[in-house]
CSV table of C-alpha atoms and ligand atoms in Angstrom, one decimal:
chain,number,residue,atom,x,y,z
A,1,UNK,CA,-18.4,-29.3,3.6
A,2,UNK,CA,-19.0,-26.5,1.1
A,3,UNK,CA,-16.4,-26.0,-1.6
A,4,UNK,CA,-15.3,-22.5,-0.4
A,5,UNK,CA,-15.0,-23.8,3.2
A,6,UNK,CA,-12.7,-26.6,2.0
A,7,UNK,CA,-10.6,-24.0,0.1
A,8,UNK,CA,-10.3,-21.9,3.2
A,9,UNK,CA,-9.0,-24.8,5.3
A,10,UNK,CA,-6.6,-25.7,2.6
A,11,UNK,CA,-5.3,-22.1,2.4
A,12,UNK,CA,-5.0,-21.9,6.2
A,13,UNK,CA,-3.0,-25.2,6.3
A,14,UNK,CA,-0.8,-24.9,3.1
A,15,UNK,CA,-0.8,-21.1,2.5
A,16,UNK,CA,-1.3,-21.8,-1.2
A,17,UNK,CA,-4.2,-22.4,-3.7
A,18,UNK,CA,-4.2,-22.6,-7.4
A,19,UNK,CA,-5.2,-19.5,-9.4
A,20,UNK,CA,-8.5,-21.2,-10.2
A,21,UNK,CA,-9.1,-22.0,-6.6
A,22,UNK,CA,-8.5,-18.3,-5.6
A,23,UNK,CA,-11.0,-17.3,-8.2
A,24,UNK,CA,-13.6,-19.8,-6.8
A,25,UNK,CA,-13.0,-18.4,-3.3
A,26,UNK,CA,-13.6,-14.9,-4.5
A,27,UNK,CA,-16.6,-15.6,-6.8
A,28,UNK,CA,-18.5,-17.9,-4.4
A,29,UNK,CA,-17.8,-15.8,-1.3
A,30,UNK,CA,-20.5,-15.5,1.4
A,31,UNK,CA,-20.7,-13.7,4.7
A,32,UNK,CA,-20.0,-17.1,6.3
A,33,UNK,CA,-16.8,-17.6,4.2
A,34,UNK,CA,-15.7,-14.1,5.0
A,35,UNK,CA,-16.2,-14.7,8.7
A,36,UNK,CA,-14.2,-18.0,8.6
A,37,UNK,CA,-11.4,-16.4,6.7
A,38,UNK,CA,-11.2,-13.4,9.0
A,39,UNK,CA,-11.2,-15.7,12.1
A,40,UNK,CA,-8.3,-17.7,10.7
A,41,UNK,CA,-6.5,-14.6,9.6
A,42,UNK,CA,-6.7,-13.1,13.0
A,43,UNK,CA,-5.3,-16.2,14.7
A,44,UNK,CA,-2.3,-16.3,12.4
A,45,UNK,CA,-1.7,-12.6,12.8
A,46,UNK,CA,-1.9,-13.0,16.6
A,47,UNK,CA,0.7,-15.7,16.6
A,48,UNK,CA,3.2,-13.5,14.8
A,49,UNK,CA,2.4,-10.0,15.8
A,50,UNK,CA,0.2,-10.3,18.9
A,51,UNK,CA,-2.0,-7.3,19.2
A,52,UNK,CA,0.7,-4.9,17.8
A,53,UNK,CA,-0.2,-2.4,15.1
A,54,UNK,CA,2.6,-0.7,13.3
A,55,UNK,CA,2.3,2.9,12.2
A,56,UNK,CA,4.2,4.7,9.4
A,57,UNK,CA,4.3,8.4,9.0
A,58,UNK,CA,3.4,9.1,5.4
A,59,UNK,CA,5.0,12.2,3.8
A,60,UNK,CA,3.5,13.1,0.4
A,61,UNK,CA,6.6,14.7,-1.0
A,62,UNK,CA,5.2,15.9,-4.3
A,63,UNK,CA,2.1,15.7,-6.5
A,64,UNK,CA,4.0,16.5,-9.6
A,65,UNK,CA,4.0,13.5,-11.9
A,66,UNK,CA,5.3,12.7,-15.3
A,67,UNK,CA,3.0,9.8,-15.7
A,68,UNK,CA,-0.6,9.7,-16.7
A,69,UNK,CA,-2.1,6.7,-15.0
A,70,UNK,CA,-5.8,6.7,-15.9
A,71,UNK,CA,-7.1,6.2,-12.4
A,72,UNK,CA,-5.0,8.7,-10.6
A,73,UNK,CA,-6.0,12.3,-9.6
A,74,UNK,CA,-2.4,13.6,-9.7
A,75,UNK,CA,-1.8,12.3,-13.3
A,76,UNK,CA,0.3,14.6,-15.3
A,77,UNK,CA,-2.4,15.8,-17.7
A,78,UNK,CA,-4.8,16.8,-14.9
A,79,UNK,CA,-4.9,20.6,-15.3
A,80,UNK,CA,-7.1,21.0,-12.2
A,81,UNK,CA,-4.5,19.6,-9.9
A,82,UNK,CA,-2.8,22.3,-7.8
A,83,UNK,CA,0.8,21.2,-7.9
A,84,UNK,CA,3.4,21.3,-5.0
A,85,UNK,CA,6.7,19.9,-4.1
A,86,UNK,CA,8.2,19.8,-0.6
A,87,UNK,CA,11.8,20.9,-0.1
A,88,UNK,CA,14.3,18.7,1.7
A,89,UNK,CA,13.9,21.0,4.7
A,90,UNK,CA,10.1,20.6,4.6
A,91,UNK,CA,10.6,16.8,4.6
A,92,UNK,CA,13.1,16.9,7.5
A,93,UNK,CA,10.5,19.0,9.5
A,94,UNK,CA,7.9,16.4,8.9
A,95,UNK,CA,10.3,13.7,10.2
A,96,UNK,CA,11.1,15.8,13.3
A,97,UNK,CA,7.4,16.2,14.0
A,98,UNK,CA,6.7,12.5,13.3
A,99,UNK,CA,9.6,11.3,15.5
A,100,UNK,CA,8.2,13.4,18.4
A,101,UNK,CA,4.8,11.8,17.9
A,102,UNK,CA,6.2,8.3,18.0
A,103,UNK,CA,6.8,7.3,14.4
A,104,UNK,CA,9.8,5.2,13.7
A,105,UNK,CA,9.2,4.7,9.9
A,106,UNK,CA,9.0,7.6,7.5
A,107,UNK,CA,7.4,6.9,4.1
A,108,UNK,CA,8.2,9.3,1.3
A,109,UNK,CA,5.6,8.9,-1.3
A,110,UNK,CA,5.0,11.0,-4.4
A,111,UNK,CA,4.4,11.4,-8.1
A,112,UNK,CA,7.2,10.6,-10.4
A,113,UNK,CA,8.7,14.1,-10.1
A,114,UNK,CA,11.8,14.4,-12.2
A,115,UNK,CA,13.5,16.8,-9.8
A,116,UNK,CA,13.8,14.1,-7.2
A,117,UNK,CA,17.2,13.1,-8.6
A,118,UNK,CA,19.4,10.4,-7.0
A,119,UNK,CA,21.7,13.1,-5.7
A,120,UNK,CA,18.8,15.0,-4.0
A,121,UNK,CA,17.3,11.8,-2.5
A,122,UNK,CA,20.6,10.2,-1.4
A,123,UNK,CA,21.5,13.4,0.5
A,124,UNK,CA,18.1,13.5,2.1
A,125,UNK,CA,18.0,9.8,3.0
A,126,UNK,CA,21.5,10.1,4.6
A,127,UNK,CA,20.4,13.1,6.6
A,128,UNK,CA,17.3,11.4,7.9
A,129,UNK,CA,19.2,8.2,8.8
A,130,UNK,CA,21.8,10.4,10.5
A,131,UNK,CA,19.3,12.2,12.6
A,132,UNK,CA,17.1,9.2,13.3
A,133,UNK,CA,19.3,6.1,13.2
A,134,UNK,CA,16.5,4.1,14.9
A,135,UNK,CA,14.0,4.8,12.1
A,136,UNK,CA,13.3,3.0,8.9
A,137,UNK,CA,13.1,5.0,5.6
A,138,UNK,CA,10.5,3.8,3.1
A,139,UNK,CA,10.3,5.2,-0.4
A,140,UNK,CA,7.3,5.1,-2.8
A,141,UNK,CA,8.4,7.2,-5.7
A,142,UNK,CA,7.5,5.0,-8.6
A,143,UNK,CA,9.5,3.4,-11.3
A,144,UNK,CA,13.3,4.2,-11.4
A,145,UNK,CA,16.3,2.5,-12.9
A,146,UNK,CA,18.0,-0.4,-11.1
A,147,UNK,CA,21.1,1.9,-10.6
A,148,UNK,CA,18.9,4.5,-9.0
A,149,UNK,CA,17.3,2.0,-6.7
A,150,UNK,CA,20.8,0.7,-5.8
A,151,UNK,CA,22.0,4.2,-5.0
A,152,UNK,CA,19.0,5.0,-2.8
A,153,UNK,CA,19.5,1.7,-1.0
A,154,UNK,CA,23.2,2.4,-0.5
A,155,UNK,CA,22.2,5.8,1.0
A,156,UNK,CA,20.2,4.0,3.6
A,157,UNK,CA,16.7,3.4,2.3
A,158,UNK,CA,15.2,0.3,3.9
A,159,UNK,CA,12.0,-0.3,2.1
A,160,UNK,CA,10.2,0.5,-1.2
A,161,UNK,CA,6.5,0.4,-2.0
A,162,UNK,CA,5.6,0.0,-5.6
A,163,UNK,CA,2.1,-1.5,-6.2
A,164,UNK,CA,2.1,-3.9,-9.1
A,165,UNK,CA,-1.5,-2.5,-9.7
A,166,UNK,CA,-2.6,-5.7,-11.5
A,167,UNK,CA,-0.9,-9.0,-12.2
A,168,UNK,CA,-2.6,-9.2,-15.6
A,169,UNK,CA,-0.7,-7.6,-18.4
A,170,UNK,CA,-3.6,-6.7,-20.6
A,171,UNK,CA,-5.4,-5.2,-17.6
A,172,UNK,CA,-2.3,-3.2,-16.8
A,173,UNK,CA,-2.5,-1.8,-20.3
A,174,UNK,CA,-6.1,-0.7,-19.8
A,175,UNK,CA,-5.2,1.3,-16.6
A,176,UNK,CA,-2.0,3.0,-17.9
A,177,UNK,CA,-0.9,4.9,-21.0
A,178,UNK,CA,1.1,3.2,-23.7
A,179,UNK,CA,4.5,4.5,-22.4
A,180,UNK,CA,4.1,2.5,-19.1
A,181,UNK,CA,4.6,-1.2,-19.3
A,182,UNK,CA,3.7,-4.1,-17.0
A,183,UNK,CA,7.1,-5.6,-17.9
A,184,UNK,CA,9.0,-2.6,-16.5
A,185,UNK,CA,6.8,-2.6,-13.4
A,186,UNK,CA,7.7,-6.2,-12.8
A,187,UNK,CA,11.4,-5.5,-13.5
A,188,UNK,CA,11.3,-2.7,-10.9
A,189,UNK,CA,9.8,-5.1,-8.3
A,190,UNK,CA,12.4,-7.8,-9.0
A,191,UNK,CA,15.2,-5.2,-8.8
A,192,UNK,CA,14.0,-3.9,-5.5
A,193,UNK,CA,13.8,-7.3,-4.0
A,194,UNK,CA,17.2,-8.4,-5.4
A,195,UNK,CA,18.8,-5.2,-4.0
A,196,UNK,CA,17.7,-6.1,-0.5
A,197,UNK,CA,14.8,-3.7,0.0
A,198,UNK,CA,11.9,-4.8,2.1
A,199,UNK,CA,9.5,-4.6,-0.8
A,200,UNK,CA,5.8,-3.8,-1.0
A,201,UNK,CA,3.5,-4.5,-3.9
A,202,UNK,CA,-0.2,-4.1,-4.1
A,203,UNK,CA,-3.3,-3.5,-6.1
A,204,UNK,CA,-6.6,-1.7,-6.2
A,205,UNK,CA,-9.8,-3.6,-5.6
A,206,UNK,CA,-12.5,-2.9,-8.1
A,207,UNK,CA,-10.3,-1.0,-10.6
A,208,UNK,CA,-12.0,-0.6,-14.0
A,209,UNK,CA,-12.2,-3.8,-16.1
A,210,UNK,CA,-11.0,-6.0,-13.2
A,211,UNK,CA,-12.5,-9.5,-13.0
A,212,UNK,CA,-12.4,-12.1,-10.3
A,213,UNK,CA,-9.9,-14.1,-12.5
A,214,UNK,CA,-7.6,-11.1,-12.4
A,215,UNK,CA,-7.8,-10.7,-8.7
A,216,UNK,CA,-7.0,-14.4,-8.5
A,217,UNK,CA,-3.8,-13.7,-10.5
A,218,UNK,CA,-3.0,-10.9,-8.1
A,219,UNK,CA,-3.2,-13.3,-5.2
A,220,UNK,CA,-1.1,-15.9,-7.0
A,221,UNK,CA,1.4,-13.2,-7.7
A,222,UNK,CA,1.7,-12.3,-4.0
A,223,UNK,CA,2.0,-16.0,-3.2
A,224,UNK,CA,4.9,-16.4,-5.6
A,225,UNK,CA,6.7,-13.0,-5.4
A,226,UNK,CA,6.6,-13.1,-1.6
A,227,UNK,CA,6.7,-9.3,-0.9
A,228,UNK,CA,7.2,-8.1,2.6
A,229,UNK,CA,4.2,-5.8,2.3
A,230,UNK,CA,1.1,-5.7,0.2
A,231,UNK,CA,-1.1,-2.6,0.0
A,232,UNK,CA,-4.6,-3.0,-1.2
A,233,UNK,CA,-7.5,-0.6,-1.1
A,234,UNK,CA,-10.7,0.0,-3.1
A,235,UNK,CA,-10.5,1.9,-6.3
A,236,UNK,CA,-12.2,5.3,-5.9
A,237,UNK,CA,-12.9,7.5,-8.9
A,238,UNK,CA,-11.5,10.9,-9.3
A,239,UNK,CA,-13.6,13.5,-11.1
A,240,UNK,CA,-10.7,14.8,-13.3
A,241,UNK,CA,-9.7,11.4,-14.7
A,242,UNK,CA,-11.0,9.3,-17.5
A,243,UNK,CA,-12.3,6.8,-14.9
A,244,UNK,CA,-14.5,9.4,-13.3
A,245,UNK,CA,-17.7,7.5,-14.1
A,246,UNK,CA,-16.5,4.1,-13.0
A,247,UNK,CA,-17.9,2.8,-9.7
A,248,UNK,CA,-15.8,2.6,-6.6
A,249,UNK,CA,-14.5,-0.8,-5.5
A,250,UNK,CA,-16.1,-2.9,-2.8
A,251,UNK,CA,-15.2,-2.5,0.8
A,252,UNK,CA,-16.5,-6.0,1.6
A,253,UNK,CA,-14.3,-7.5,-1.1
A,254,UNK,CA,-11.3,-5.6,0.1
A,255,UNK,CA,-11.7,-6.9,3.6
A,256,UNK,CA,-12.2,-10.5,2.2
A,257,UNK,CA,-8.9,-10.2,0.2
A,258,UNK,CA,-7.1,-8.8,3.3
A,259,UNK,CA,-8.0,-12.0,5.1
A,260,UNK,CA,-6.8,-14.2,2.2
A,261,UNK,CA,-3.5,-12.3,2.0
A,262,UNK,CA,-2.9,-12.8,5.7
A,263,UNK,CA,-3.3,-16.6,5.2
A,264,UNK,CA,-1.2,-16.7,2.0
A,265,UNK,CA,1.8,-15.3,3.8
A,266,UNK,CA,1.1,-14.9,7.6
A,267,UNK,CA,4.0,-12.5,8.4
A,268,UNK,CA,3.0,-10.1,5.5
A,269,UNK,CA,2.8,-6.4,6.5
A,270,UNK,CA,-0.7,-5.5,5.5
A,271,UNK,CA,-1.9,-1.9,5.8
A,272,UNK,CA,-5.4,-0.8,6.4
A,273,UNK,CA,-5.3,1.8,3.7
A,274,UNK,CA,-6.5,5.4,3.5
A,275,UNK,CA,-8.7,4.4,0.6
A,276,UNK,CA,-10.5,1.8,2.8
A,277,UNK,CA,-10.9,4.4,5.5
A,278,UNK,CA,-12.3,6.9,3.0
A,279,UNK,CA,-14.9,4.6,1.7
A,280,UNK,CA,-16.1,2.9,4.9
A,281,UNK,CA,-17.0,4.2,8.3
A,282,UNK,CA,-14.3,2.8,10.6
A,283,UNK,CA,-12.7,1.4,7.5
A,284,UNK,CA,-9.3,1.1,9.1
A,285,UNK,CA,-10.7,-0.8,12.2
A,286,UNK,CA,-12.5,-3.1,9.8
A,287,UNK,CA,-9.3,-3.7,7.9
A,288,UNK,CA,-7.4,-4.6,11.1
A,289,UNK,CA,-10.2,-7.0,12.1
A,290,UNK,CA,-9.9,-8.6,8.7
A,291,UNK,CA,-6.2,-9.2,9.1
A,292,UNK,CA,-4.3,-5.9,8.5
A,293,UNK,CA,-1.6,-4.9,11.0
A,294,UNK,CA,-0.3,-1.5,9.7
A,295,UNK,CA,-1.7,2.0,9.5
A,296,UNK,CA,-0.1,4.8,7.6
A,297,UNK,CA,-1.3,8.2,9.0
A,298,UNK,CA,-0.5,11.4,7.0
A,299,UNK,CA,2.5,13.4,8.2
A,300,UNK,CA,2.5,15.8,5.2
A,301,UNK,CA,2.3,19.6,6.1
A,302,UNK,CA,-1.3,20.5,6.4
A,303,UNK,CA,-1.0,23.2,3.7
A,304,UNK,CA,-0.4,20.6,1.0
A,305,UNK,CA,-2.5,17.7,2.3
A,306,UNK,CA,-5.6,18.4,0.3
A,307,UNK,CA,-3.5,18.7,-2.8
A,308,UNK,CA,-2.4,15.0,-2.8
A,309,UNK,CA,-5.8,14.0,-4.1
A,310,UNK,CA,-5.4,10.6,-5.7
A,311,UNK,CA,-9.2,10.1,-5.6
A,312,UNK,CA,-12.2,12.1,-4.6
A,313,UNK,CA,-12.7,12.9,-0.9
A,314,UNK,CA,-9.4,11.3,0.1
A,315,UNK,CA,-9.2,11.5,3.9
A,316,UNK,CA,-6.4,13.6,5.2
A,317,UNK,CA,-7.5,14.9,8.6
A,318,UNK,CA,-9.3,13.5,11.6
A,319,UNK,CA,-7.8,10.2,12.8
A,320,UNK,CA,-6.1,9.9,9.4
A,321,UNK,CA,-3.6,12.6,10.3
A,322,UNK,CA,-0.4,11.8,12.2
A,323,UNK,CA,-1.1,14.5,14.7
A,324,UNK,CA,-4.2,12.6,15.7
A,325,UNK,CA,-2.1,9.6,16.7
A,326,UNK,CA,-3.7,9.7,20.1
A,327,UNK,CA,-7.1,9.2,18.6
A,328,UNK,CA,-5.8,6.4,16.5
A,329,UNK,CA,-4.3,4.8,19.6
A,330,UNK,CA,-7.7,4.9,21.3
A,331,UNK,CA,-9.5,3.6,18.3
A,332,UNK,CA,-7.1,0.7,18.0
A,333,UNK,CA,-7.4,0.0,21.7
A,334,UNK,CA,-11.2,-0.2,21.3
A,335,UNK,CA,-10.7,-3.2,19.1
A,336,UNK,CA,-8.1,-4.8,21.3
A,337,UNK,CA,-5.0,-3.6,19.5
A,338,UNK,CA,-1.9,-1.6,20.6
A,339,UNK,CA,-0.1,1.0,18.4
A,340,UNK,CA,3.6,0.4,19.1
A,341,UNK,CA,6.5,2.8,18.8
A,342,UNK,CA,8.8,0.6,16.7
A,343,UNK,CA,10.3,0.4,13.2
A,344,UNK,CA,7.9,-2.4,12.6
A,345,UNK,CA,9.9,-4.7,10.3
A,346,UNK,CA,8.4,-7.9,9.0
A,347,UNK,CA,8.8,-10.8,11.3
A,348,UNK,CA,10.1,-13.7,9.3
B,1,LIG,N1,3.8,7.4,-7.8
B,1,LIG,C1,3.9,6.4,-6.8
B,1,LIG,C2,2.9,6.6,-5.8
B,1,LIG,C3,1.5,6.4,-6.3
B,1,LIG,S1,0.1,6.8,-5.3
B,1,LIG,C4,3.9,5.1,-7.5
B,1,LIG,O1,3.7,5.0,-8.7
B,1,LIG,O2,4.1,4.1,-6.8
B,1,LIG,C5,0.0,5.2,-4.4
B,1,LIG,C6,-1.1,4.3,-4.9
B,1,LIG,O3,-2.4,4.9,-4.8
B,1,LIG,C7,-1.0,3.8,-6.3
B,1,LIG,O4,-0.1,2.8,-6.4
B,1,LIG,C8,-2.5,3.3,-6.6
B,1,LIG,O5,-2.6,1.9,-6.4
B,1,LIG,C9,-3.3,4.1,-5.6
B,1,LIG,N2,-4.3,4.9,-6.3
B,1,LIG,C10,-4.1,5.9,-7.2
B,1,LIG,N3,-5.2,6.4,-7.7
B,1,LIG,C11,-6.2,5.7,-7.0
B,1,LIG,C12,-7.7,5.8,-7.0
B,1,LIG,N4,-8.3,6.5,-7.9
B,1,LIG,N5,-8.3,5.0,-6.2
B,1,LIG,C13,-7.7,4.2,-5.3
B,1,LIG,N6,-6.4,4.1,-5.2
B,1,LIG,C14,-5.6,4.8,-6.1
């Protein structure tokens, strides 16, 4: 048996490899190893989630950001970004529309906008939970203090998504300005988990300066941190960022890593991300067929949708929009999957 094939069987049976073995699996990948991994990933997903696909309504609450991440189109120093911030009322309207459409999770994602104080957010979270007690509230608002995370949890937030971006500290420093630290990112993730959030981490595939060894570290991090969710998507350059001339990440490698992640932790919630859908024709379907089980359509008001441009050509309409949930349902059915109306918590 080939080396990669042996590693795939080992991963399927033990859900663990050494960092060096993850690297070998990545570096020596072939269409055959990708096929085997995807087949095993689908079996394990099927055993836990059947054909169910969970959907989350993504509300992009603000593109105002104090940070200056080098890869991101809404970085604070981008003068060409047309800034907006939704009001509490706007957000509640998105929830109302989303609930009607069948969403039972609302994800509030945004830049690190200083006006989203704990007081504002706790009021809003309480109101959403009050109106929709059967729904989960997910936050993705970046780095905050432990006290802040605790207050938001106390108000009713269920989940928090904060990609670790890279498990390699020196790589982290190449992707972020000096005032952001890998240690603080890790502190945030630990706090979130300890406070009882269903916690999501994640990383970009093909971000500038990334190596296979770094991706192997990301996989080992997911194996040991044991998040409830892990969001991965290809890096896509944005024309108004310092990384404008770096090439986009690989769709094929993203799919390969999705299969590996499914085998590392079979119950993991794995989204087929917008970035994947942006870069590949039927990207989300391909993601699902590689092992993903979550899709996060856009519920933001259409007037602001084009303004949340994390990267060039980011999809926001068509089947990517929440209003086109019917289209998404059909597309998922065409690959044997069913979009369910449910909170979609991790099955442990
Ligand atoms: N401010 C929030 C939300 C960030 S946007 C936070 O810090 O968590 C959500 C994710 O989009 C980021 O974590 C990043 O991994 C991804 N992203 C940003 N720019 C990108 C780009 N150019 N290509 C692909 N993904 C990108």
